[in-house]
């Protein structure tokens, strides 16, 4: 356990350091001080943890097994009669605990740290547009816009916008079209030079238009967050709310299953790393070759995982199947190789 945990932490530190350096250099020109850029970079590293943990688990397993083989401890362990499954049991215990902590603690903490850095680019588009709907003061307000941006005054501007106002009984009252509609912090939609269509369908041009709302730029961002920007604990209720609104929830379901089955994915990668580290040699001189092939295999598996996730998002596969199939394939193939090698 100690050998694997130390190897895992070394690899994690190296990978996190590389990501931090790249992110810090990228963010530095956008922030007034290096401290702010470093804080944002650290928050992003925590957000990337579920993405990089499988690779770190695989590389950590290879490094731990290489150290055991180089010091002849691997040979002693095998000579003592321990099967490969007993040998990797401490690895699996540690990686399961790490996966649970990453899902239940690290992910919510990363989301909470990054909430202060949300912007209009964080909006999850539906049909390549932003949709807003609200029932307020006995009327229903609905708006569709193809573009969105934030201003320095913390106002949200919707471009190419079309808004509809209906009564509480869903009776049409008016339709508003404008190149830009602004949402202010004090709860108002405002626009200039708008075209208003009344119940009779006749267009009227107005120089100014405004309507009160309970929305603000902050809660609009929260309502339209992308799947990876929602905490694991909040995802079930978030998915339920989207379903009640009739919106597509497959992307959020994929994210939920990914976080839920993260420990299983890490277990599969540890077993795969253990399969790559099998050797009959006293000293593993082929470690470099196996390490290179293993890294290449990880990238191939990452591509396959993304393909299955895309199939789940598109509806070609059930979301839970799209997330479960890749780790089960990895686990089965690695276990089969270990059994075959052990019985030679």
Coordinates of C-alpha atoms in Angstrom, one line a residue:
X1 CA 0.0 0.0 0.0
X2 CA 2.8 2.4 0.9
X3 CA 4.7 1.7 -2.3
X4 CA 1.7 2.1 -4.5
X5 CA 0.4 5.3 -2.7
X6 CA 3.9 6.9 -2.9
X7 CA 4.2 6.1 -6.6
X8 CA 0.6 7.3 -7.2
X9 CA 1.3 10.6 -5.5
X10 CA 4.6 11.1 -7.4
X11 CA 2.9 10.6 -10.7
X12 CA -0.1 12.8 -9.6
X13 CA 2.3 15.6 -8.6
X14 CA 4.1 15.5 -11.9
X15 CA 0.9 15.5 -14.0
X16 CA -0.7 18.2 -11.9
X17 CA 2.5 20.2 -12.1
X18 CA 2.5 20.1 -15.8
X19 CA -1.2 21.1 -16.1
X20 CA -0.7 23.8 -13.5
X21 CA 2.2 25.3 -15.4
X22 CA 0.4 25.3 -18.7
X23 CA -2.8 26.8 -17.2
X24 CA -0.9 29.4 -15.2
X25 CA 1.0 30.6 -18.3
X26 CA -2.3 30.7 -20.2
X27 CA -4.2 32.6 -17.5
X28 CA -1.4 35.0 -16.4
X29 CA -2.1 37.7 -19.0
X30 CA -5.9 37.7 -18.1
X31 CA -5.4 38.5 -14.4
X32 CA -4.0 41.5 -12.6
X33 CA -1.6 39.5 -10.4
X34 CA 0.2 36.2 -10.5
X35 CA -1.5 35.2 -7.2
X36 CA -5.0 35.4 -8.9
X37 CA -3.8 33.4 -11.9
X38 CA -2.2 30.8 -9.6
X39 CA -5.5 30.5 -7.6
X40 CA -7.6 30.0 -10.8
X41 CA -5.0 27.5 -12.1
X42 CA -5.2 25.5 -8.9
X43 CA -9.0 25.4 -9.0
X44 CA -8.9 24.2 -12.6
X45 CA -6.5 21.4 -11.6
X46 CA -9.1 20.1 -9.1
X47 CA -11.7 20.3 -11.9
X48 CA -9.5 18.1 -14.1
X49 CA -8.9 15.5 -11.4
X50 CA -11.5 13.0 -12.6
X51 CA -10.1 13.3 -16.1
X52 CA -6.5 12.7 -15.2
X53 CA -6.9 10.2 -12.4
X54 CA -7.3 7.1 -14.6
X55 CA -4.0 7.9 -16.3
X56 CA -2.3 8.6 -13.0
X57 CA -3.6 5.3 -11.6
X58 CA -2.2 3.4 -14.5
X59 CA 1.2 5.1 -14.4
X60 CA 1.4 4.8 -10.6
X61 CA 0.8 1.1 -10.8
X62 CA 3.5 0.6 -13.4
X63 CA 6.0 2.7 -11.3
X64 CA 5.2 0.8 -8.1
X65 CA 5.5 -2.6 -9.7
X66 CA 8.7 -1.5 -11.5
X67 CA 10.2 -0.5 -8.1
X68 CA 9.2 -3.9 -6.5
X69 CA 10.7 -5.8 -9.4
X70 CA 13.9 -3.8 -9.5
X71 CA 14.5 -4.4 -5.8
X72 CA 13.7 -8.2 -6.2
X73 CA 10.7 -7.8 -3.8
X74 CA 8.4 -8.8 -6.7
X75 CA 10.2 -12.1 -7.0
X76 CA 10.0 -12.7 -3.3
X77 CA 6.3 -11.9 -3.3
X78 CA 5.7 -14.4 -6.1
X79 CA 8.0 -17.0 -4.4
X80 CA 6.0 -16.7 -1.2
X81 CA 3.0 -18.1 -3.1
X82 CA 0.9 -14.9 -3.4
X83 CA -1.3 -14.9 -6.5
X84 CA -1.4 -11.7 -8.7
X85 CA -4.9 -11.0 -7.2
X86 CA -3.6 -11.1 -3.7
X87 CA -0.6 -8.9 -4.7
X88 CA -2.7 -6.2 -6.2
X89 CA -5.4 -6.2 -3.5
X90 CA -3.6 -3.4 -1.5
X91 CA -3.5 -1.4 -4.8
X92 CA -7.2 -1.9 -5.3
X93 CA -8.1 -0.8 -1.8
X94 CA -6.1 2.4 -2.1
X95 CA -7.4 3.3 -5.5
X96 CA -11.0 2.7 -4.5
X97 CA -10.6 5.0 -1.5
X98 CA -9.0 7.6 -3.8
X99 CA -11.9 7.3 -6.3
X100 CA -14.5 7.7 -3.6
X101 CA -12.8 10.8 -2.2
X102 CA -12.4 12.3 -5.7
X103 CA -16.1 11.9 -6.4
X104 CA -17.6 12.9 -3.1
X105 CA -15.1 15.5 -1.9
X106 CA -12.8 16.8 -4.6
X107 CA -15.4 17.3 -7.3
X108 CA -17.8 19.4 -5.1
X109 CA -14.8 21.4 -3.8
X110 CA -13.6 22.1 -7.3
X111 CA -17.0 23.2 -8.5
X112 CA -17.4 25.5 -5.5
X113 CA -14.0 27.1 -6.1
X114 CA -14.7 27.6 -9.8
X115 CA -18.2 29.1 -9.3
X116 CA -16.7 32.5 -8.8
X117 CA -15.2 32.3 -12.3
X118 CA -18.3 31.4 -14.3
X119 CA -19.0 33.5 -17.4
X120 CA -21.2 33.5 -20.4
X121 CA -19.0 30.9 -22.0
X122 CA -20.2 28.5 -19.3
X123 CA -23.7 28.5 -20.7
X124 CA -25.0 25.1 -21.9
X125 CA -26.8 25.8 -25.2
X126 CA -29.9 24.1 -26.3
X127 CA -30.5 23.9 -30.1
X128 CA -27.5 26.3 -30.5
X129 CA -29.4 28.9 -28.5
X130 CA -30.0 30.2 -25.0
X131 CA -33.5 29.7 -23.7
X132 CA -35.0 31.5 -20.7
X133 CA -38.5 31.0 -19.3
X134 CA -40.1 32.5 -16.2
X135 CA -43.6 32.9 -14.7
X136 CA -43.9 36.2 -12.9
X137 CA -46.6 38.8 -12.1
X138 CA -49.4 36.7 -13.7
X139 CA -47.6 36.3 -17.0
X140 CA -45.1 34.0 -18.7
X141 CA -42.0 35.3 -20.2
X142 CA -40.0 33.2 -22.7
X143 CA -36.9 34.3 -24.6
X144 CA -34.6 32.7 -27.2
X145 CA -31.2 34.2 -28.1
X146 CA -28.4 32.9 -30.3
X147 CA -25.6 34.8 -28.6
X148 CA -24.7 35.9 -25.1
X149 CA -22.0 38.0 -23.5
X150 CA -21.2 39.7 -20.2
X151 CA -20.2 43.4 -19.8
X152 CA -17.9 45.1 -17.4
X153 CA -20.9 46.4 -15.6
X154 CA -22.0 42.8 -14.8
X155 CA -24.8 43.0 -17.3
X156 CA -25.8 40.1 -19.6
X157 CA -26.5 40.9 -23.2
X158 CA -28.5 38.5 -25.4
X159 CA -28.0 38.9 -29.1
X160 CA -30.5 38.1 -31.9
X161 CA -33.2 37.7 -29.3
X162 CA -36.9 37.0 -29.6
X163 CA -39.1 37.2 -26.5
X164 CA -42.6 36.1 -25.9
X165 CA -45.0 37.4 -23.3
X166 CA -48.1 35.3 -22.4
X167 CA -50.8 35.5 -19.8
X168 CA -51.0 33.0 -16.9
X169 CA -53.4 31.1 -19.1
X170 CA -50.8 30.9 -21.9
X171 CA -52.7 33.4 -24.0
X172 CA -50.4 35.3 -26.4
X173 CA -49.8 39.0 -25.4
X174 CA -46.8 40.2 -27.4
X175 CA -43.7 39.2 -29.2
X176 CA -40.5 41.2 -29.0
X177 CA -37.6 41.0 -31.5
X178 CA -34.3 42.9 -31.0
X179 CA -30.7 42.6 -32.0
X180 CA -29.8 43.0 -28.3
X181 CA -31.7 42.5 -25.0
X182 CA -29.9 43.4 -21.8
X183 CA -30.5 41.7 -18.4
X184 CA -29.5 44.0 -15.5
X185 CA -28.5 43.1 -12.0
X186 CA -31.6 44.9 -10.6
X187 CA -33.9 42.5 -12.4
X188 CA -34.9 44.1 -15.7
X189 CA -34.8 43.1 -19.4
X190 CA -34.1 46.2 -21.5
X191 CA -33.8 46.9 -25.2
X192 CA -33.7 49.7 -27.7
X193 CA -35.1 49.9 -31.2
X194 CA -37.3 46.8 -30.8
X195 CA -40.0 45.4 -33.0
X196 CA -43.2 44.4 -31.0
X197 CA -45.9 42.2 -32.5
X198 CA -49.2 42.4 -30.7
X199 CA -52.1 39.9 -30.7
X200 CA -53.3 41.2 -34.1
X201 CA -49.9 40.5 -35.6
X202 CA -49.1 44.1 -36.6
X203 CA -45.5 45.1 -35.9
X204 CA -44.8 48.2 -33.9
X205 CA -41.3 49.8 -33.6
X206 CA -40.4 51.1 -30.1
X207 CA -37.3 53.0 -29.2
X208 CA -37.2 51.5 -25.7
X209 CA -38.7 48.4 -24.1
X210 CA -38.3 46.9 -20.7
X211 CA -39.9 44.3 -18.4
X212 CA -39.4 43.3 -14.8
X213 CA -38.0 39.9 -14.0
X214 CA -36.8 37.8 -11.1
X215 CA -33.8 36.7 -13.2
X216 CA -30.2 38.1 -12.8
X217 CA -27.0 37.4 -14.7
X218 CA -25.9 35.2 -11.8
X219 CA -28.9 32.9 -11.6
X220 CA -29.1 32.6 -15.4
X221 CA -25.6 31.3 -15.4
X222 CA -26.4 28.8 -12.6
X223 CA -29.5 27.6 -14.4
X224 CA -27.7 26.8 -17.6
X225 CA -24.5 25.3 -16.3
X226 CA -22.7 22.6 -18.4
X227 CA -22.7 19.1 -17.0
X228 CA -19.1 19.3 -15.7
X229 CA -19.9 22.5 -13.8
X230 CA -22.4 20.9 -11.6
X231 CA -21.4 19.2 -8.3
X232 CA -22.0 15.5 -8.0
X233 CA -24.3 16.0 -5.0
X234 CA -26.5 18.5 -7.0
X235 CA -26.6 16.6 -10.3
X236 CA -29.6 14.4 -9.4
X237 CA -31.9 17.4 -8.6
X238 CA -30.4 19.3 -11.5
X239 CA -31.2 16.5 -13.9
X240 CA -34.8 16.2 -12.4
X241 CA -35.3 20.0 -12.9
X242 CA -34.1 19.8 -16.5
X243 CA -36.4 16.8 -17.2
X244 CA -39.4 18.8 -15.9
X245 CA -38.5 21.6 -18.3
X246 CA -38.4 19.1 -21.1
X247 CA -34.7 19.7 -21.8
X248 CA -32.1 17.1 -22.9
X249 CA -30.5 15.6 -19.8
X250 CA -28.3 12.9 -21.4
X251 CA -25.1 15.0 -21.1
X252 CA -25.8 15.5 -17.4
X253 CA -26.6 11.8 -16.9
X254 CA -23.3 10.9 -18.6
X255 CA -21.5 13.2 -16.1
X256 CA -23.3 11.7 -13.2
X257 CA -22.5 8.1 -14.1
X258 CA -18.9 9.0 -14.8
X259 CA -18.5 10.4 -11.3
X260 CA -20.4 7.6 -9.7
X261 CA -18.4 4.9 -11.5
X262 CA -15.0 6.7 -11.2
X263 CA -13.8 4.1 -8.6
X264 CA -14.6 1.3 -11.0
X265 CA -12.7 3.1 -13.8
X266 CA -9.7 3.5 -11.5
X267 CA -9.8 -0.2 -10.5
X268 CA -9.9 -1.1 -14.2
X269 CA -6.8 1.0 -14.9
X270 CA -4.9 -0.4 -11.9
X271 CA -5.6 -4.0 -13.1
X272 CA -4.5 -2.9 -16.6
X273 CA -1.3 -1.5 -15.2
X274 CA -0.7 -4.7 -13.2
X275 CA -1.2 -6.7 -16.4
X276 CA 1.4 -4.6 -18.2
X277 CA 3.9 -5.0 -15.4
X278 CA 3.8 -8.9 -15.4
X279 CA 7.2 -10.3 -16.1
X280 CA 9.3 -13.4 -15.6
X281 CA 12.5 -11.5 -15.4
X282 CA 14.3 -10.9 -12.1
X283 CA 14.8 -7.2 -13.1
X284 CA 12.3 -5.6 -15.5
X285 CA 14.6 -4.3 -18.2
X286 CA 11.7 -3.9 -20.6
X287 CA 10.0 -1.4 -18.3
X288 CA 10.6 1.5 -20.7
X289 CA 9.0 -0.3 -23.7
X290 CA 6.0 -1.5 -21.6
X291 CA 5.6 2.0 -20.1
X292 CA 5.5 3.6 -23.6
X293 CA 3.1 1.0 -24.9
X294 CA 0.9 1.5 -21.8
X295 CA 0.7 5.2 -22.3
X296 CA -0.3 4.7 -25.9
X297 CA -2.9 2.2 -24.8
X298 CA -4.3 4.8 -22.3
X299 CA -4.8 7.4 -25.1
X300 CA -6.5 4.8 -27.2
X301 CA -8.8 3.9 -24.3
X302 CA -9.5 7.5 -23.7
X303 CA -10.6 7.9 -27.3
X304 CA -12.8 4.8 -27.0
X305 CA -14.3 6.1 -23.8
X306 CA -15.2 9.4 -25.5
X307 CA -16.8 7.6 -28.4
X308 CA -19.0 5.6 -26.0
X309 CA -19.8 8.9 -24.1
X310 CA -20.8 10.5 -27.4
X311 CA -23.0 7.6 -28.2
X312 CA -24.7 8.0 -24.8
X313 CA -25.2 11.8 -25.3
X314 CA -26.7 11.2 -28.8
X315 CA -29.1 8.6 -27.4
X316 CA -27.7 5.7 -29.4
X317 CA -26.8 3.9 -26.2
X318 CA -28.4 4.2 -22.7
X319 CA -26.2 6.6 -20.7
X320 CA -25.3 4.0 -17.9
X321 CA -24.3 1.5 -20.6
X322 CA -22.2 4.1 -22.4
X323 CA -20.3 4.8 -19.2
X324 CA -20.0 1.2 -17.9
X325 CA -18.9 -0.6 -21.0
X326 CA -15.4 0.8 -21.4
X327 CA -14.1 0.0 -17.9
X328 CA -15.7 -3.4 -18.0
X329 CA -13.9 -4.2 -21.2
X330 CA -10.6 -3.0 -19.8
X331 CA -11.1 -4.9 -16.6
X332 CA -12.1 -8.1 -18.4
X333 CA -9.2 -7.9 -20.9
X334 CA -6.6 -7.1 -18.2
X335 CA -7.8 -9.9 -15.9
X336 CA -7.7 -12.4 -18.8
X337 CA -4.1 -11.4 -19.6
X338 CA -3.1 -11.8 -15.9
X339 CA -4.7 -15.2 -15.7
X340 CA -3.1 -16.3 -19.0
X341 CA 0.4 -15.0 -17.9
X342 CA 0.1 -16.6 -14.4
X343 CA -0.7 -20.0 -15.8
X344 CA 2.1 -20.1 -18.4

